[in-house]
PDB file of N, CA, C and O in Angstrom:
ATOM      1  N   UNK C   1     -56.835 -17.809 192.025  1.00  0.00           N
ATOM      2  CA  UNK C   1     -56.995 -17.434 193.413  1.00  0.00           C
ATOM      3  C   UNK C   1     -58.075 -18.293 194.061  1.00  0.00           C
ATOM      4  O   UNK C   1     -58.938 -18.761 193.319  1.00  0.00           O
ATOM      5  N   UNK C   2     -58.129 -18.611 195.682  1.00  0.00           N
ATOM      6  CA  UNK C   2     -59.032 -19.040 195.954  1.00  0.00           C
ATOM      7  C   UNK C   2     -58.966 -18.213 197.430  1.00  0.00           C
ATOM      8  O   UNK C   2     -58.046 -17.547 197.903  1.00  0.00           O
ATOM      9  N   UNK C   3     -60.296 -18.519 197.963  1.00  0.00           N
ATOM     10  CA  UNK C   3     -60.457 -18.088 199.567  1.00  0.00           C
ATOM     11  C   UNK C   3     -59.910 -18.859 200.686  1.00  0.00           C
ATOM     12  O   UNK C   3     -59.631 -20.058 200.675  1.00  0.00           O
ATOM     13  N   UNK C   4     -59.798 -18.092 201.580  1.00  0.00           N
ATOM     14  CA  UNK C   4     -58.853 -19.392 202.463  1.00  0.00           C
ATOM     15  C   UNK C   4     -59.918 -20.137 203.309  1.00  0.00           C
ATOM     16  O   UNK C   4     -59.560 -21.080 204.014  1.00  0.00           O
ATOM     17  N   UNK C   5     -60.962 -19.822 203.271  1.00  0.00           N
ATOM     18  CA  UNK C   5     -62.222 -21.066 204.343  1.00  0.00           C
ATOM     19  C   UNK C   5     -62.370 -21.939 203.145  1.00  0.00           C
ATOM     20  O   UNK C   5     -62.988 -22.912 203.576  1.00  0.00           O
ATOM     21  N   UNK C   6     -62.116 -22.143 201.737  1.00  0.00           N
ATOM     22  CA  UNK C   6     -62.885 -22.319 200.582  1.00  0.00           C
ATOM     23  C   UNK C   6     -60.909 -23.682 200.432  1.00  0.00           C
ATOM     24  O   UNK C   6     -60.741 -24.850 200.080  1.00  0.00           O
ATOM     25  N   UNK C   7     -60.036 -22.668 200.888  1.00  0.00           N
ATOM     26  CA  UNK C   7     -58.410 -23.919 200.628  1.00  0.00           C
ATOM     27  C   UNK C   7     -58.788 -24.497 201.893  1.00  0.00           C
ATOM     28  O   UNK C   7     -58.613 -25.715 201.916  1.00  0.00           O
ATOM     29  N   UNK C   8     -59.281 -23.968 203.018  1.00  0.00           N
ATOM     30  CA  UNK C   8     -59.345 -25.387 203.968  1.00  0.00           C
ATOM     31  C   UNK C   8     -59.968 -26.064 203.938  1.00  0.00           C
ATOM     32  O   UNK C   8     -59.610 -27.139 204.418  1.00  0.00           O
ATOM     33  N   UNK C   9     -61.257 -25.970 203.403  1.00  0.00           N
ATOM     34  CA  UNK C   9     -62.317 -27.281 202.584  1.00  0.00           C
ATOM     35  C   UNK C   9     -61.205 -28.094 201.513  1.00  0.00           C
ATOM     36  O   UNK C   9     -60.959 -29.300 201.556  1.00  0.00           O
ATOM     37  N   UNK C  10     -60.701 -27.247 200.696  1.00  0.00           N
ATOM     38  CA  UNK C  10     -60.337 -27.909 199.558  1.00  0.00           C
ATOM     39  C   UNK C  10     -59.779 -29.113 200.682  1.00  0.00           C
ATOM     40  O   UNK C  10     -60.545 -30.004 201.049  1.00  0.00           O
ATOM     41  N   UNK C  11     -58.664 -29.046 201.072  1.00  0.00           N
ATOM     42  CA  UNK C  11     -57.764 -29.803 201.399  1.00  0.00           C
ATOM     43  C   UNK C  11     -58.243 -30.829 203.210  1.00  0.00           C
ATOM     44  O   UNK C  11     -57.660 -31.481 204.076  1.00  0.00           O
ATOM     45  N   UNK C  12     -59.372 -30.437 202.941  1.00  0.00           N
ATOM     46  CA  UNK C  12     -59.930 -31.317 203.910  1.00  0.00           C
ATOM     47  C   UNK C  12     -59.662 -31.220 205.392  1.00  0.00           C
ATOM     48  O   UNK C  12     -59.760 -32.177 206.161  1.00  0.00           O
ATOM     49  N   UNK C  13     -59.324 -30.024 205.730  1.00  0.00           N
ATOM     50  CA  UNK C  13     -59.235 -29.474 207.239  1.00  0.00           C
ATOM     51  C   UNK C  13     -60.420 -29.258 207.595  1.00  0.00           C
ATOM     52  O   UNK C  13     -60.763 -29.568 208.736  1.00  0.00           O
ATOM     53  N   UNK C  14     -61.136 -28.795 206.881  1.00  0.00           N
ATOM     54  CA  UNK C  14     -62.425 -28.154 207.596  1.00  0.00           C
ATOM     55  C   UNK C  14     -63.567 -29.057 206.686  1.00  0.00           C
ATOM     56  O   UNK C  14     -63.316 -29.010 205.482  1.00  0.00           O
ATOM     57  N   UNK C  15     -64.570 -29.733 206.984  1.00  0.00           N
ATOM     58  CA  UNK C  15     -65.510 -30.567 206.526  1.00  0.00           C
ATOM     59  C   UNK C  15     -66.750 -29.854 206.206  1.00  0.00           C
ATOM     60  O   UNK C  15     -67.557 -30.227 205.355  1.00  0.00           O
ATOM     61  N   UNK C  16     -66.865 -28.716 207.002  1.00  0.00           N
ATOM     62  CA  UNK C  16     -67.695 -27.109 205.947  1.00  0.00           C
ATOM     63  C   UNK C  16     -67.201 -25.715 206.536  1.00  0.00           C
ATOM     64  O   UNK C  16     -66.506 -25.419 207.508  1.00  0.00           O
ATOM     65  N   UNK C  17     -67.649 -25.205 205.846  1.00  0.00           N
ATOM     66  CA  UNK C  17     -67.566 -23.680 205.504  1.00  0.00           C
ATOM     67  C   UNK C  17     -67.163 -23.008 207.144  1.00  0.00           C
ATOM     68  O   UNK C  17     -66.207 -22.358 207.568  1.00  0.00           O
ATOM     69  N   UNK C  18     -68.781 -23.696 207.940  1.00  0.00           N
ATOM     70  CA  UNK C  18     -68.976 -23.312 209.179  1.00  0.00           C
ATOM     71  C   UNK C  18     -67.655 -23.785 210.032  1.00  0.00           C
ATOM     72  O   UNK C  18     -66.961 -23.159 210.833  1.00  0.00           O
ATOM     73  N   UNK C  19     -67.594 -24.870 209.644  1.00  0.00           N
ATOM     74  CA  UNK C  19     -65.578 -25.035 210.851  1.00  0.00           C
ATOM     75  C   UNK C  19     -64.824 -24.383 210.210  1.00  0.00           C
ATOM     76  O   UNK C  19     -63.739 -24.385 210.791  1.00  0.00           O
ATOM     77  N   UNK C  20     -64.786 -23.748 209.216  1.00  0.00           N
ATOM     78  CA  UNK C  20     -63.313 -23.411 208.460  1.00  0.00           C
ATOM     79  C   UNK C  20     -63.225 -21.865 208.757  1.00  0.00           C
ATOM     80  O   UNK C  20     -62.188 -21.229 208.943  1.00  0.00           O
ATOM     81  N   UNK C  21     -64.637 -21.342 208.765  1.00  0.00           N
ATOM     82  CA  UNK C  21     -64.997 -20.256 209.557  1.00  0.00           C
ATOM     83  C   UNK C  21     -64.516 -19.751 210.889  1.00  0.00           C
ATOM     84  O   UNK C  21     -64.185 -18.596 211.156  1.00  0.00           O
ATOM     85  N   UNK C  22     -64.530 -20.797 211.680  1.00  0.00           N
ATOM     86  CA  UNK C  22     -64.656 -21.054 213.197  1.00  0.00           C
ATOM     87  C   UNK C  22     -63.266 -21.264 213.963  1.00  0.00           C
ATOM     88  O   UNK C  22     -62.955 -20.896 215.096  1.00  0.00           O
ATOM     89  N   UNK C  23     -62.429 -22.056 212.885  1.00  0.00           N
ATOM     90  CA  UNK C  23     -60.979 -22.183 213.062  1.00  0.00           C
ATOM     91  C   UNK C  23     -60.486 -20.264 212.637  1.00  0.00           C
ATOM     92  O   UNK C  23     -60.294 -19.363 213.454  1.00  0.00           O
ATOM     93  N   UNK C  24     -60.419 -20.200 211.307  1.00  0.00           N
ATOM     94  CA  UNK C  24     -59.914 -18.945 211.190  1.00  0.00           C
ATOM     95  C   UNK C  24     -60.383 -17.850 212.266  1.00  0.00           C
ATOM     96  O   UNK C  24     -59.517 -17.028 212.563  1.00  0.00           O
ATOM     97  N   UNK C  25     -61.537 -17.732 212.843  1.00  0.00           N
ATOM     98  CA  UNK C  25     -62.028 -16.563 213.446  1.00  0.00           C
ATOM     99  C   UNK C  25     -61.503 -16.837 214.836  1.00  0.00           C
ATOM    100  O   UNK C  25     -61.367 -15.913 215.638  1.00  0.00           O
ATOM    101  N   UNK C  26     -61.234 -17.967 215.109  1.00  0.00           N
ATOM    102  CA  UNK C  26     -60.806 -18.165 216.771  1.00  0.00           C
ATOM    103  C   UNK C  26     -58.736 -18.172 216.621  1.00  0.00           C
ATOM    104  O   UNK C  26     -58.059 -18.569 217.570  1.00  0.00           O
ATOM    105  N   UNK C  27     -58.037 -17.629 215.189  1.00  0.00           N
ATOM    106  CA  UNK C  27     -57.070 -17.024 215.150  1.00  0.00           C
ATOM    107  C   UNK C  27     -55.849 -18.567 215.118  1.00  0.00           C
ATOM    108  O   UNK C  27     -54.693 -18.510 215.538  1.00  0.00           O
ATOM    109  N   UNK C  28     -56.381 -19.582 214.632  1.00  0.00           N
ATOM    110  CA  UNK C  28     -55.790 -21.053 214.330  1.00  0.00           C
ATOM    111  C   UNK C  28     -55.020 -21.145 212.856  1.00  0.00           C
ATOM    112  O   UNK C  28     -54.080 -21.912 212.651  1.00  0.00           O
ATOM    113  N   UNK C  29     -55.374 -20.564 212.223  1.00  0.00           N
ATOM    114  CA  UNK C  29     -54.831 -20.170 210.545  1.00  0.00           C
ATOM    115  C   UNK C  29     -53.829 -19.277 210.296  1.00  0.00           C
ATOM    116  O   UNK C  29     -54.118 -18.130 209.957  1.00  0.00           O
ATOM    117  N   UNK C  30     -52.713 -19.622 210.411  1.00  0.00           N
ATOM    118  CA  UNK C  30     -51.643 -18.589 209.382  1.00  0.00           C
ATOM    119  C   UNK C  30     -51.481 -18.152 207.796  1.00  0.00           C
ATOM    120  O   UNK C  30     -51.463 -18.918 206.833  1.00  0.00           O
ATOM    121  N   UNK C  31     -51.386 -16.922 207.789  1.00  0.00           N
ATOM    122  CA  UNK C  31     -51.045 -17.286 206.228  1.00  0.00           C
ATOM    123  C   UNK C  31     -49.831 -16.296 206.053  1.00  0.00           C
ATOM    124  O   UNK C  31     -49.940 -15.128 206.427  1.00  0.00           O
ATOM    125  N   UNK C  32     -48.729 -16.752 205.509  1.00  0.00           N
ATOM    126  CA  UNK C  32     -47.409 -16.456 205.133  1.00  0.00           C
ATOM    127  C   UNK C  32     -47.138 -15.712 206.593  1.00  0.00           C
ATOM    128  O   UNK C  32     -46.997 -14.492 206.678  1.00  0.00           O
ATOM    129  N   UNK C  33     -47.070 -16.866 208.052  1.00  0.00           N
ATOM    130  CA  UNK C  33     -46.868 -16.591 209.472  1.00  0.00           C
ATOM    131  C   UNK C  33     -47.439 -15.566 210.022  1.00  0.00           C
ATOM    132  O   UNK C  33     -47.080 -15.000 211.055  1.00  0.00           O
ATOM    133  N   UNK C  34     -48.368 -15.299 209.320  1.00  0.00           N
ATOM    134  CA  UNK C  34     -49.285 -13.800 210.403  1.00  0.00           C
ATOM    135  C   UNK C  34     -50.878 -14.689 210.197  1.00  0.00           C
ATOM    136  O   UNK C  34     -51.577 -15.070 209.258  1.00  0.00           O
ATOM    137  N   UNK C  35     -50.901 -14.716 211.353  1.00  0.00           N
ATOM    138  CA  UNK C  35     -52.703 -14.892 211.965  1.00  0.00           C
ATOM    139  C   UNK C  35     -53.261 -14.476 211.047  1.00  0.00           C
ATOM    140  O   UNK C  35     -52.728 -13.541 210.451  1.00  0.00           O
ATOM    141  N   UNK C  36     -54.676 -15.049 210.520  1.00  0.00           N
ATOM    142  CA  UNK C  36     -55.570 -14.007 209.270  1.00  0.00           C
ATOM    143  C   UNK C  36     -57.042 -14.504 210.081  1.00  0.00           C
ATOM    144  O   UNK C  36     -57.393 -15.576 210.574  1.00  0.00           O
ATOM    145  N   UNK C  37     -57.580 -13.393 209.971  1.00  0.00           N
ATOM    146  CA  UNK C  37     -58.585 -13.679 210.827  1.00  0.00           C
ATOM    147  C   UNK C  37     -60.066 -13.548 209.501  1.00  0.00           C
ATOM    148  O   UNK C  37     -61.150 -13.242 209.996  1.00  0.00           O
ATOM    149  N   UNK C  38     -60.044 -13.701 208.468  1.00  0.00           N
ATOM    150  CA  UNK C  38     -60.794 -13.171 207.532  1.00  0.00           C
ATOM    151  C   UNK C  38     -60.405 -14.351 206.125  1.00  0.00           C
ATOM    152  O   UNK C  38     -59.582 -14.454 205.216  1.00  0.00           O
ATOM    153  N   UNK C  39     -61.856 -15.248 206.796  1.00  0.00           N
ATOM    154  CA  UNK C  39     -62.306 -15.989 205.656  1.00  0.00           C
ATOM    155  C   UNK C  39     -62.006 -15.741 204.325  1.00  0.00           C
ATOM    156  O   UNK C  39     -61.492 -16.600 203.609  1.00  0.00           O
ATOM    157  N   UNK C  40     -62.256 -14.761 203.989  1.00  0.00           N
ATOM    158  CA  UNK C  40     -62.674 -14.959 202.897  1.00  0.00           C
ATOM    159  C   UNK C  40     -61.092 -14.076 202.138  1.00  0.00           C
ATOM    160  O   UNK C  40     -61.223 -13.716 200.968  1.00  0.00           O
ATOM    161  N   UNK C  41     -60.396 -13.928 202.490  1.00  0.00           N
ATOM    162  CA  UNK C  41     -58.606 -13.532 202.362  1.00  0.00           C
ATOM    163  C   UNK C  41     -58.265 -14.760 200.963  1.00  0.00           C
ATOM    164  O   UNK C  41     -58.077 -15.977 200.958  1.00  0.00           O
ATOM    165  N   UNK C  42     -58.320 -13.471 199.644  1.00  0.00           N
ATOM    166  CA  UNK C  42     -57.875 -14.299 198.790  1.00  0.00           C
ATOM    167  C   UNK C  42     -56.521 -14.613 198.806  1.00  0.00           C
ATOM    168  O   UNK C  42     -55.706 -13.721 199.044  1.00  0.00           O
ATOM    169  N   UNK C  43     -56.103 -15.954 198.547  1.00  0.00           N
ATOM    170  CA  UNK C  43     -54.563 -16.857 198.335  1.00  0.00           C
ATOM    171  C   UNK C  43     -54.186 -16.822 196.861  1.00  0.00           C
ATOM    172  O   UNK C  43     -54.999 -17.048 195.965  1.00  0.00           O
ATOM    173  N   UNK C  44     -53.169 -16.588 196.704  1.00  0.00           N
ATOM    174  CA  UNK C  44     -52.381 -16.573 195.504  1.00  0.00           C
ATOM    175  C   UNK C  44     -51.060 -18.012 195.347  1.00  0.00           C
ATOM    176  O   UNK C  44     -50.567 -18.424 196.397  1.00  0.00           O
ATOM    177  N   UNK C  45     -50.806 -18.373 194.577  1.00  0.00           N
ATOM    178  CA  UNK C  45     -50.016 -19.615 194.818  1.00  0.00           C
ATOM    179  C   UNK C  45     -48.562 -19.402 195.369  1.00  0.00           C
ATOM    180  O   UNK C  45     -47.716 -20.293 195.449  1.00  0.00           O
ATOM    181  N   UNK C  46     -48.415 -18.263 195.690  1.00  0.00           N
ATOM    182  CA  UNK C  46     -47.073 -18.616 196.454  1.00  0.00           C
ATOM    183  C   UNK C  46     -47.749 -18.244 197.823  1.00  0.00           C
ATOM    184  O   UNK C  46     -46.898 -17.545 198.374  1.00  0.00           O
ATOM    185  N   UNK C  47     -48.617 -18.324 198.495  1.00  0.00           N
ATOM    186  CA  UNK C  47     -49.222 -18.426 200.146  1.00  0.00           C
ATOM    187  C   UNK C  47     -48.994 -19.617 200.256  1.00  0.00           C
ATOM    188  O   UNK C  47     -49.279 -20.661 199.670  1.00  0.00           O
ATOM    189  N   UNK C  48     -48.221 -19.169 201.425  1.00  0.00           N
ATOM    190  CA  UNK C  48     -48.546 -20.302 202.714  1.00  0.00           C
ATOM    191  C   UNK C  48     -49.257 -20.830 203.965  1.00  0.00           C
ATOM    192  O   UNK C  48     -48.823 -20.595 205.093  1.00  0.00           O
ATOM    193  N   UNK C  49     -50.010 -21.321 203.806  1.00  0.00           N
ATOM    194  CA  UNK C  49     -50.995 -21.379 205.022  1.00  0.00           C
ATOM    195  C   UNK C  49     -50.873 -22.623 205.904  1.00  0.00           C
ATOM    196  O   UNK C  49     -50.917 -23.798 205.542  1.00  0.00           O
ATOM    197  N   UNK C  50     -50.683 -22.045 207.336  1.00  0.00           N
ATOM    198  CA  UNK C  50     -50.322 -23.272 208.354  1.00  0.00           C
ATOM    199  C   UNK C  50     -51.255 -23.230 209.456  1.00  0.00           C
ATOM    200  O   UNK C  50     -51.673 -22.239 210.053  1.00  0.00           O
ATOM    201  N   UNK C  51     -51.524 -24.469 209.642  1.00  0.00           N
ATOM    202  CA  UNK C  51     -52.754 -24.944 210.900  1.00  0.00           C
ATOM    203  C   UNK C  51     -51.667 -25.754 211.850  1.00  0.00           C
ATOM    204  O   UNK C  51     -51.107 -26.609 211.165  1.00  0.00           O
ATOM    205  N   UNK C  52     -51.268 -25.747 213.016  1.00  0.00           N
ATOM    206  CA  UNK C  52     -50.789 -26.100 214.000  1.00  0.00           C
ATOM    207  C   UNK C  52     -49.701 -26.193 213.401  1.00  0.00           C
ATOM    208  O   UNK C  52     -49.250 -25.116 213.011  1.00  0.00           O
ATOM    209  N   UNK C  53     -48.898 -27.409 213.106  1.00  0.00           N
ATOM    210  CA  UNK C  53     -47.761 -27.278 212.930  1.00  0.00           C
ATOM    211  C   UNK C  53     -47.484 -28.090 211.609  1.00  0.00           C
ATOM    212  O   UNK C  53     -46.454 -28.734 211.413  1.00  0.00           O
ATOM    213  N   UNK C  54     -48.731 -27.955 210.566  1.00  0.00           N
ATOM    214  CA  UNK C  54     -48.493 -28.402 208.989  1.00  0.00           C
ATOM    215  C   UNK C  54     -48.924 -26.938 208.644  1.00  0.00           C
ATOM    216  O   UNK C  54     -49.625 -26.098 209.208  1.00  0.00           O
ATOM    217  N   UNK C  55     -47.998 -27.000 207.132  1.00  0.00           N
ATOM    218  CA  UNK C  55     -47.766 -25.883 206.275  1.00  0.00           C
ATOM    219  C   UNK C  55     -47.902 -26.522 204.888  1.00  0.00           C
ATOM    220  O   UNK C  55     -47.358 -27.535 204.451  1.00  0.00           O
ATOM    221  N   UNK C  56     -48.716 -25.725 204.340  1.00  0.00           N
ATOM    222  CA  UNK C  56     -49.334 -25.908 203.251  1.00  0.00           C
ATOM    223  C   UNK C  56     -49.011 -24.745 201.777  1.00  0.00           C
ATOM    224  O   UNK C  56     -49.638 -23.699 201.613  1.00  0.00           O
ATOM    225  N   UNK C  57     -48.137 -25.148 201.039  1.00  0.00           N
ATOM    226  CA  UNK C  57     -48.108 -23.682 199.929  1.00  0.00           C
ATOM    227  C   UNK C  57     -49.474 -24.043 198.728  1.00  0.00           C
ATOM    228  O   UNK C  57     -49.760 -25.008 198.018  1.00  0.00           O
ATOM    229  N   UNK C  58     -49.968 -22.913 198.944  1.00  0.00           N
ATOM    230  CA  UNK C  58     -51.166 -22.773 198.208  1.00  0.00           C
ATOM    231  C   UNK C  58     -50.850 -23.951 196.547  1.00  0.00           C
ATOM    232  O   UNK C  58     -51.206 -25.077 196.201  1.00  0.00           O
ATOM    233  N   UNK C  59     -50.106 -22.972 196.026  1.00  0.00           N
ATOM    234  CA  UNK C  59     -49.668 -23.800 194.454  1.00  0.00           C
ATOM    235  C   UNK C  59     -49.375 -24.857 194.571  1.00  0.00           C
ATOM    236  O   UNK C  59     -49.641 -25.476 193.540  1.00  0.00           O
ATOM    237  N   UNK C  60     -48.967 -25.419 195.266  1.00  0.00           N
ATOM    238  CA  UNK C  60     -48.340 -27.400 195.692  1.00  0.00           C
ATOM    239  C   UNK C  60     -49.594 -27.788 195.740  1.00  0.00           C
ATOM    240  O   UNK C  60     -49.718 -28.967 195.409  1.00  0.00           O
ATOM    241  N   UNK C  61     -50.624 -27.228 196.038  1.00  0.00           N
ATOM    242  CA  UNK C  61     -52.188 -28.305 196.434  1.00  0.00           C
ATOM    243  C   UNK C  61     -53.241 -27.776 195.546  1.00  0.00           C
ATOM    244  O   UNK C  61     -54.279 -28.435 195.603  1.00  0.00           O
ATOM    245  N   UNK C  62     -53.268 -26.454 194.491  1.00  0.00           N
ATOM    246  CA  UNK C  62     -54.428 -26.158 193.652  1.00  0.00           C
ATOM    247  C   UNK C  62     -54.168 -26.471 192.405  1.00  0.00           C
ATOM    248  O   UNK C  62     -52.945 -26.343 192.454  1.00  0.00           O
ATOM    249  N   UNK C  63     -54.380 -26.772 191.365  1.00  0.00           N
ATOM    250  CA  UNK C  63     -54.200 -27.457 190.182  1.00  0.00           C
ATOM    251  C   UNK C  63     -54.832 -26.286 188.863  1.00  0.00           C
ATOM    252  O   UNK C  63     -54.804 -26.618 187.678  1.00  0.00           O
TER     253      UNK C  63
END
């Protein structure tokens, strides 16, 4: 599992904590198509999480 401010660092959307924060809380983050407004929302590898109009499945990008 990981956190989702913690997969948008991973994958280089957010460059710290504080934007990845800032995106999710201003309602920019989907996860499996519902808004998540809560950082710290653990992901399991079949989540999908989408920022504008890229989609990301958790397990395709954590190792």
């Amino acid at each position: 599992m990981i956190k989702l401010d913690q997969f948008l660092k991973f994958l280089g959307i957010a460059s710290t904590g504080g934007q990845a924060k800032l995106m999710i809380l201003d309602g920019k983050v989907k996860v499996n198509g519902i808004i998540e407004t809560r950082r710290g929302k653990k992901l399991t590898a079949e989540d999908q999480v989408t920022i504008g109009n890229k989609t990301f499945k958790v397990g395709d990008n954590i190792v």
